[in-house]
C-alpha cells in the first residue's frame, strides 16, 4: 500500500493499513496511525503525529517549519487526531518554542483545498474549513465551527464553538460561541448560527436562550460590563449561555461587538 516512488525516512513510524501515494515524502519523526490514506505528492515533515483513518489529498504540506521570524529551529510539532479530511494544497505548520510548541488539530474535521493553519493554532473537532480559509498563528477554533471560503482569522484570536464565519469575512476579534459573523469591511456579528444549531439537535428552548443572550450582548446597547451582569443571570438556567460567558471571561483580545 506504499508506492515504490514514495520516500519514507527510516525513523518514521507507519501503522498497518496506511496507504501512501506516488512521490510522497514522509520525513523523520513522523507517526501515522492505522487506516490513514495519503495521496500522491504529499509532504509530511516531522515531528508530526497523525491519528487513524485520516484522508490526505495530493500536494498537501503538513509539519513544515513555522512562518515566524522568532523561530530558531527549536523542536516543535504538529498533532492531528482521527478521521480528518485534508484536501489539496492544505498547509499545516509546526508550532513555535514560545507559542506552546504544538499546532493541534482534533478529529472529524474537513480542511478543504488551499486551507492554511499556521503555527501554534488549536483546532477542535467537527470543524469545517472551506476553500482558501486561513488561520494566522496562535488562533483557537472551537468545536463545530464553520469557516466559509476566503475567510481569515487574525493571530491570537479565539472563535467559540458552533460559530459561523461568513464568506470572505476577516476576523480580528474574539468571536463568542454560537455567533454568526458576516462581512462589512471587516467581519461583524450578524445573529446566531441558528440553522447549524438545529442540525446538531439543539431544541427550541436552548436556541431561544442563546438568542436572548445574543440580544443582551449585541442589541441592547449595553456596555460590556453591564451585558455581562445580565448574562450571569441568564447563565443560571442555561449551560449554553454559561459557555458564552466563560468564553468572554477568558478573551484576551477585544470581543467582536
mmCIF file of C-alpha atoms in Angstrom, residues 30-208:
data_model
loop_
_atom_site.group_PDB
_atom_site.id
_atom_site.type_symbol
_atom_site.label_atom_id
_atom_site.label_comp_id
_atom_site.label_asym_id
_atom_site.label_seq_id
_atom_site.Cartn_x
_atom_site.Cartn_y
_atom_site.Cartn_z
ATOM 1 C CA UNK A 30 6.560 11.303 11.672
ATOM 2 C CA UNK A 31 3.938 8.965 13.167
ATOM 3 C CA UNK A 32 0.936 7.909 11.053
ATOM 4 C CA UNK A 33 -1.962 5.934 12.538
ATOM 5 C CA UNK A 34 -3.822 2.956 11.125
ATOM 6 C CA UNK A 35 -6.072 3.311 8.121
ATOM 7 C CA UNK A 36 -4.810 6.732 7.063
ATOM 8 C CA UNK A 37 -4.682 7.367 3.304
ATOM 9 C CA UNK A 38 -2.059 9.728 1.876
ATOM 10 C CA UNK A 39 -2.311 10.751 -1.767
ATOM 11 C CA UNK A 40 0.499 11.404 -4.241
ATOM 12 C CA UNK A 41 2.976 14.292 -3.916
ATOM 13 C CA UNK A 42 2.215 14.885 -0.225
ATOM 14 C CA UNK A 43 4.993 16.181 2.047
ATOM 15 C CA UNK A 44 4.831 15.438 5.777
ATOM 16 C CA UNK A 45 7.717 16.749 7.870
ATOM 17 C CA UNK A 46 8.324 15.872 11.486
ATOM 18 C CA UNK A 47 7.902 15.975 14.321
ATOM 19 C CA UNK A 48 4.300 15.257 13.319
ATOM 20 C CA UNK A 49 1.771 12.816 14.773
ATOM 21 C CA UNK A 50 -1.252 11.877 12.654
ATOM 22 C CA UNK A 51 -4.004 9.654 14.036
ATOM 23 C CA UNK A 52 -6.227 6.988 12.495
ATOM 24 C CA UNK A 53 -8.346 6.956 9.338
ATOM 25 C CA UNK A 54 -7.354 10.372 8.041
ATOM 26 C CA UNK A 55 -7.620 11.144 4.320
ATOM 27 C CA UNK A 56 -4.890 13.428 2.995
ATOM 28 C CA UNK A 57 -5.097 14.532 -0.638
ATOM 29 C CA UNK A 58 -2.378 15.273 -3.147
ATOM 30 C CA UNK A 59 0.035 18.194 -2.701
ATOM 31 C CA UNK A 60 -0.825 18.774 0.963
ATOM 32 C CA UNK A 61 2.079 20.011 3.111
ATOM 33 C CA UNK A 62 1.977 19.081 6.798
ATOM 34 C CA UNK A 63 4.530 19.758 9.527
ATOM 35 C CA UNK A 64 6.549 22.417 7.746
ATOM 36 C CA UNK A 65 8.528 24.938 9.806
ATOM 37 C CA UNK A 66 6.521 27.813 11.300
ATOM 38 C CA UNK A 67 6.425 31.018 9.286
ATOM 39 C CA UNK A 68 7.620 33.055 12.238
ATOM 40 C CA UNK A 69 10.892 35.016 12.385
ATOM 41 C CA UNK A 70 11.222 34.282 16.107
ATOM 42 C CA UNK A 71 11.542 30.554 15.492
ATOM 43 C CA UNK A 72 15.156 29.476 15.895
ATOM 44 C CA UNK A 73 14.908 25.815 14.939
ATOM 45 C CA UNK A 74 13.718 24.515 18.313
ATOM 46 C CA UNK A 75 11.851 21.209 18.343
ATOM 47 C CA UNK A 76 8.131 21.766 17.813
ATOM 48 C CA UNK A 77 5.394 19.610 16.341
ATOM 49 C CA UNK A 78 2.015 19.096 14.687
ATOM 50 C CA UNK A 79 -0.542 16.781 16.296
ATOM 51 C CA UNK A 80 -3.587 15.695 14.262
ATOM 52 C CA UNK A 81 -6.420 13.489 15.527
ATOM 53 C CA UNK A 82 -8.578 10.928 13.715
ATOM 54 C CA UNK A 83 -10.893 10.857 10.682
ATOM 55 C CA UNK A 84 -9.914 14.240 9.282
ATOM 56 C CA UNK A 85 -10.259 15.107 5.608
ATOM 57 C CA UNK A 86 -7.327 17.216 4.401
ATOM 58 C CA UNK A 87 -7.705 18.222 0.759
ATOM 59 C CA UNK A 88 -5.389 19.509 -1.967
ATOM 60 C CA UNK A 89 -2.703 22.107 -1.180
ATOM 61 C CA UNK A 90 -3.595 22.379 2.515
ATOM 62 C CA UNK A 91 -0.665 23.668 4.603
ATOM 63 C CA UNK A 92 -0.285 22.998 8.334
ATOM 64 C CA UNK A 93 2.787 24.417 10.084
ATOM 65 C CA UNK A 94 4.506 23.265 13.284
ATOM 66 C CA UNK A 95 4.383 25.314 16.469
ATOM 67 C CA UNK A 96 6.969 27.697 17.889
ATOM 68 C CA UNK A 97 9.013 27.425 21.062
ATOM 69 C CA UNK A 98 7.433 30.446 22.736
ATOM 70 C CA UNK A 99 3.918 29.648 21.494
ATOM 71 C CA UNK A 100 3.382 26.316 23.190
ATOM 72 C CA UNK A 101 5.287 24.258 20.655
ATOM 73 C CA UNK A 102 2.301 22.379 19.184
ATOM 74 C CA UNK A 103 -0.084 23.064 16.338
ATOM 75 C CA UNK A 104 -3.044 20.841 17.199
ATOM 76 C CA UNK A 105 -5.994 19.709 15.084
ATOM 77 C CA UNK A 106 -8.664 17.499 16.635
ATOM 78 C CA UNK A 107 -10.814 14.862 14.943
ATOM 79 C CA UNK A 108 -13.561 14.699 12.314
ATOM 80 C CA UNK A 109 -12.598 17.996 10.678
ATOM 81 C CA UNK A 110 -12.773 18.943 6.998
ATOM 82 C CA UNK A 111 -9.962 21.127 5.668
ATOM 83 C CA UNK A 112 -10.817 21.855 2.045
ATOM 84 C CA UNK A 113 -8.468 22.926 -0.742
ATOM 85 C CA UNK A 114 -5.867 25.648 -0.064
ATOM 86 C CA UNK A 115 -6.636 25.981 3.656
ATOM 87 C CA UNK A 116 -3.747 27.255 5.800
ATOM 88 C CA UNK A 117 -3.309 26.510 9.519
ATOM 89 C CA UNK A 118 -0.407 28.497 10.940
ATOM 90 C CA UNK A 119 1.896 27.773 13.860
ATOM 91 C CA UNK A 120 0.524 27.116 17.348
ATOM 92 C CA UNK A 121 -3.125 27.067 16.263
ATOM 93 C CA UNK A 122 -5.527 24.955 18.319
ATOM 94 C CA UNK A 123 -8.450 23.487 16.361
ATOM 95 C CA UNK A 124 -11.229 21.447 17.955
ATOM 96 C CA UNK A 125 -13.440 18.742 16.447
ATOM 97 C CA UNK A 126 -16.065 18.688 13.667
ATOM 98 C CA UNK A 127 -14.799 21.972 12.204
ATOM 99 C CA UNK A 128 -15.258 22.791 8.509
ATOM 100 C CA UNK A 129 -12.637 24.977 6.831
ATOM 101 C CA UNK A 130 -13.979 25.906 3.388
ATOM 102 C CA UNK A 131 -11.700 26.599 0.431
ATOM 103 C CA UNK A 132 -8.989 29.256 0.892
ATOM 104 C CA UNK A 133 -9.839 29.959 4.543
ATOM 105 C CA UNK A 134 -6.831 30.584 6.769
ATOM 106 C CA UNK A 135 -5.722 30.866 10.378
ATOM 107 C CA UNK A 136 -2.858 33.091 11.468
ATOM 108 C CA UNK A 137 -0.635 31.982 14.332
ATOM 109 C CA UNK A 138 -1.987 31.078 17.782
ATOM 110 C CA UNK A 139 -5.651 31.142 16.709
ATOM 111 C CA UNK A 140 -8.124 28.921 18.595
ATOM 112 C CA UNK A 141 -11.156 27.407 16.872
ATOM 113 C CA UNK A 142 -13.894 25.694 18.898
ATOM 114 C CA UNK A 143 -15.824 22.536 18.030
ATOM 115 C CA UNK A 144 -18.394 22.550 15.192
ATOM 116 C CA UNK A 145 -17.280 25.943 13.860
ATOM 117 C CA UNK A 146 -17.607 26.648 10.124
ATOM 118 C CA UNK A 147 -15.211 28.956 8.286
ATOM 119 C CA UNK A 148 -16.585 29.869 4.872
ATOM 120 C CA UNK A 149 -14.485 30.332 1.759
ATOM 121 C CA UNK A 150 -11.822 33.064 1.721
ATOM 122 C CA UNK A 151 -12.330 33.872 5.403
ATOM 123 C CA UNK A 152 -9.406 34.578 7.703
ATOM 124 C CA UNK A 153 -8.733 34.665 11.438
ATOM 125 C CA UNK A 154 -6.144 37.083 12.862
ATOM 126 C CA UNK A 155 -3.343 35.832 15.078
ATOM 127 C CA UNK A 156 -4.242 35.103 18.721
ATOM 128 C CA UNK A 157 -7.982 35.354 18.022
ATOM 129 C CA UNK A 158 -10.411 32.828 19.507
ATOM 130 C CA UNK A 159 -13.568 31.597 17.793
ATOM 131 C CA UNK A 160 -16.036 29.808 20.055
ATOM 132 C CA UNK A 161 -17.860 26.547 19.427
ATOM 133 C CA UNK A 162 -20.714 26.426 16.878
ATOM 134 C CA UNK A 163 -19.804 29.819 15.425
ATOM 135 C CA UNK A 164 -20.215 30.547 11.706
ATOM 136 C CA UNK A 165 -17.754 32.780 9.850
ATOM 137 C CA UNK A 166 -19.228 34.033 6.572
ATOM 138 C CA UNK A 167 -17.586 34.065 3.150
ATOM 139 C CA UNK A 168 -14.666 36.475 2.872
ATOM 140 C CA UNK A 169 -15.051 37.534 6.497
ATOM 141 C CA UNK A 170 -11.894 38.753 8.244
ATOM 142 C CA UNK A 171 -11.974 38.049 11.969
ATOM 143 C CA UNK A 172 -9.885 40.447 14.048
ATOM 144 C CA UNK A 173 -11.535 39.965 17.442
ATOM 145 C CA UNK A 174 -12.681 37.059 19.583
ATOM 146 C CA UNK A 175 -15.989 35.571 18.427
ATOM 147 C CA UNK A 176 -18.219 34.081 21.152
ATOM 148 C CA UNK A 177 -19.769 30.629 20.748
ATOM 149 C CA UNK A 178 -22.877 30.332 18.506
ATOM 150 C CA UNK A 179 -22.344 33.735 16.845
ATOM 151 C CA UNK A 180 -22.535 34.213 13.084
ATOM 152 C CA UNK A 181 -20.120 36.712 11.506
ATOM 153 C CA UNK A 182 -20.582 38.393 8.115
ATOM 154 C CA UNK A 183 -18.657 40.932 6.113
ATOM 155 C CA UNK A 184 -18.885 44.691 6.355
ATOM 156 C CA UNK A 185 -15.357 45.890 5.571
ATOM 157 C CA UNK A 186 -14.346 43.674 8.475
ATOM 158 C CA UNK A 187 -16.404 40.886 9.979
ATOM 159 C CA UNK A 188 -19.122 41.831 12.449
ATOM 160 C CA UNK A 189 -21.753 39.842 14.335
ATOM 161 C CA UNK A 190 -24.950 39.158 12.398
ATOM 162 C CA UNK A 191 -27.001 36.948 14.698
ATOM 163 C CA UNK A 192 -26.538 33.399 15.887
ATOM 164 C CA UNK A 193 -25.890 30.266 13.861
ATOM 165 C CA UNK A 194 -29.488 29.043 14.254
ATOM 166 C CA UNK A 195 -29.536 26.701 11.292
ATOM 167 C CA UNK A 196 -26.322 24.984 12.352
ATOM 168 C CA UNK A 197 -27.625 24.551 15.900
ATOM 169 C CA UNK A 198 -30.857 22.952 14.638
ATOM 170 C CA UNK A 199 -28.865 20.494 12.556
ATOM 171 C CA UNK A 200 -26.915 19.492 15.659
ATOM 172 C CA UNK A 201 -30.007 18.769 17.716
ATOM 173 C CA UNK A 202 -30.404 21.978 19.740
ATOM 174 C CA UNK A 203 -34.070 22.283 20.747
ATOM 175 C CA UNK A 204 -36.136 25.493 20.647
ATOM 176 C CA UNK A 205 -35.581 26.203 24.343
ATOM 177 C CA UNK A 206 -31.798 26.111 24.023
ATOM 178 C CA UNK A 207 -31.836 28.240 20.877
ATOM 179 C CA UNK A 208 -34.173 30.787 22.488
#
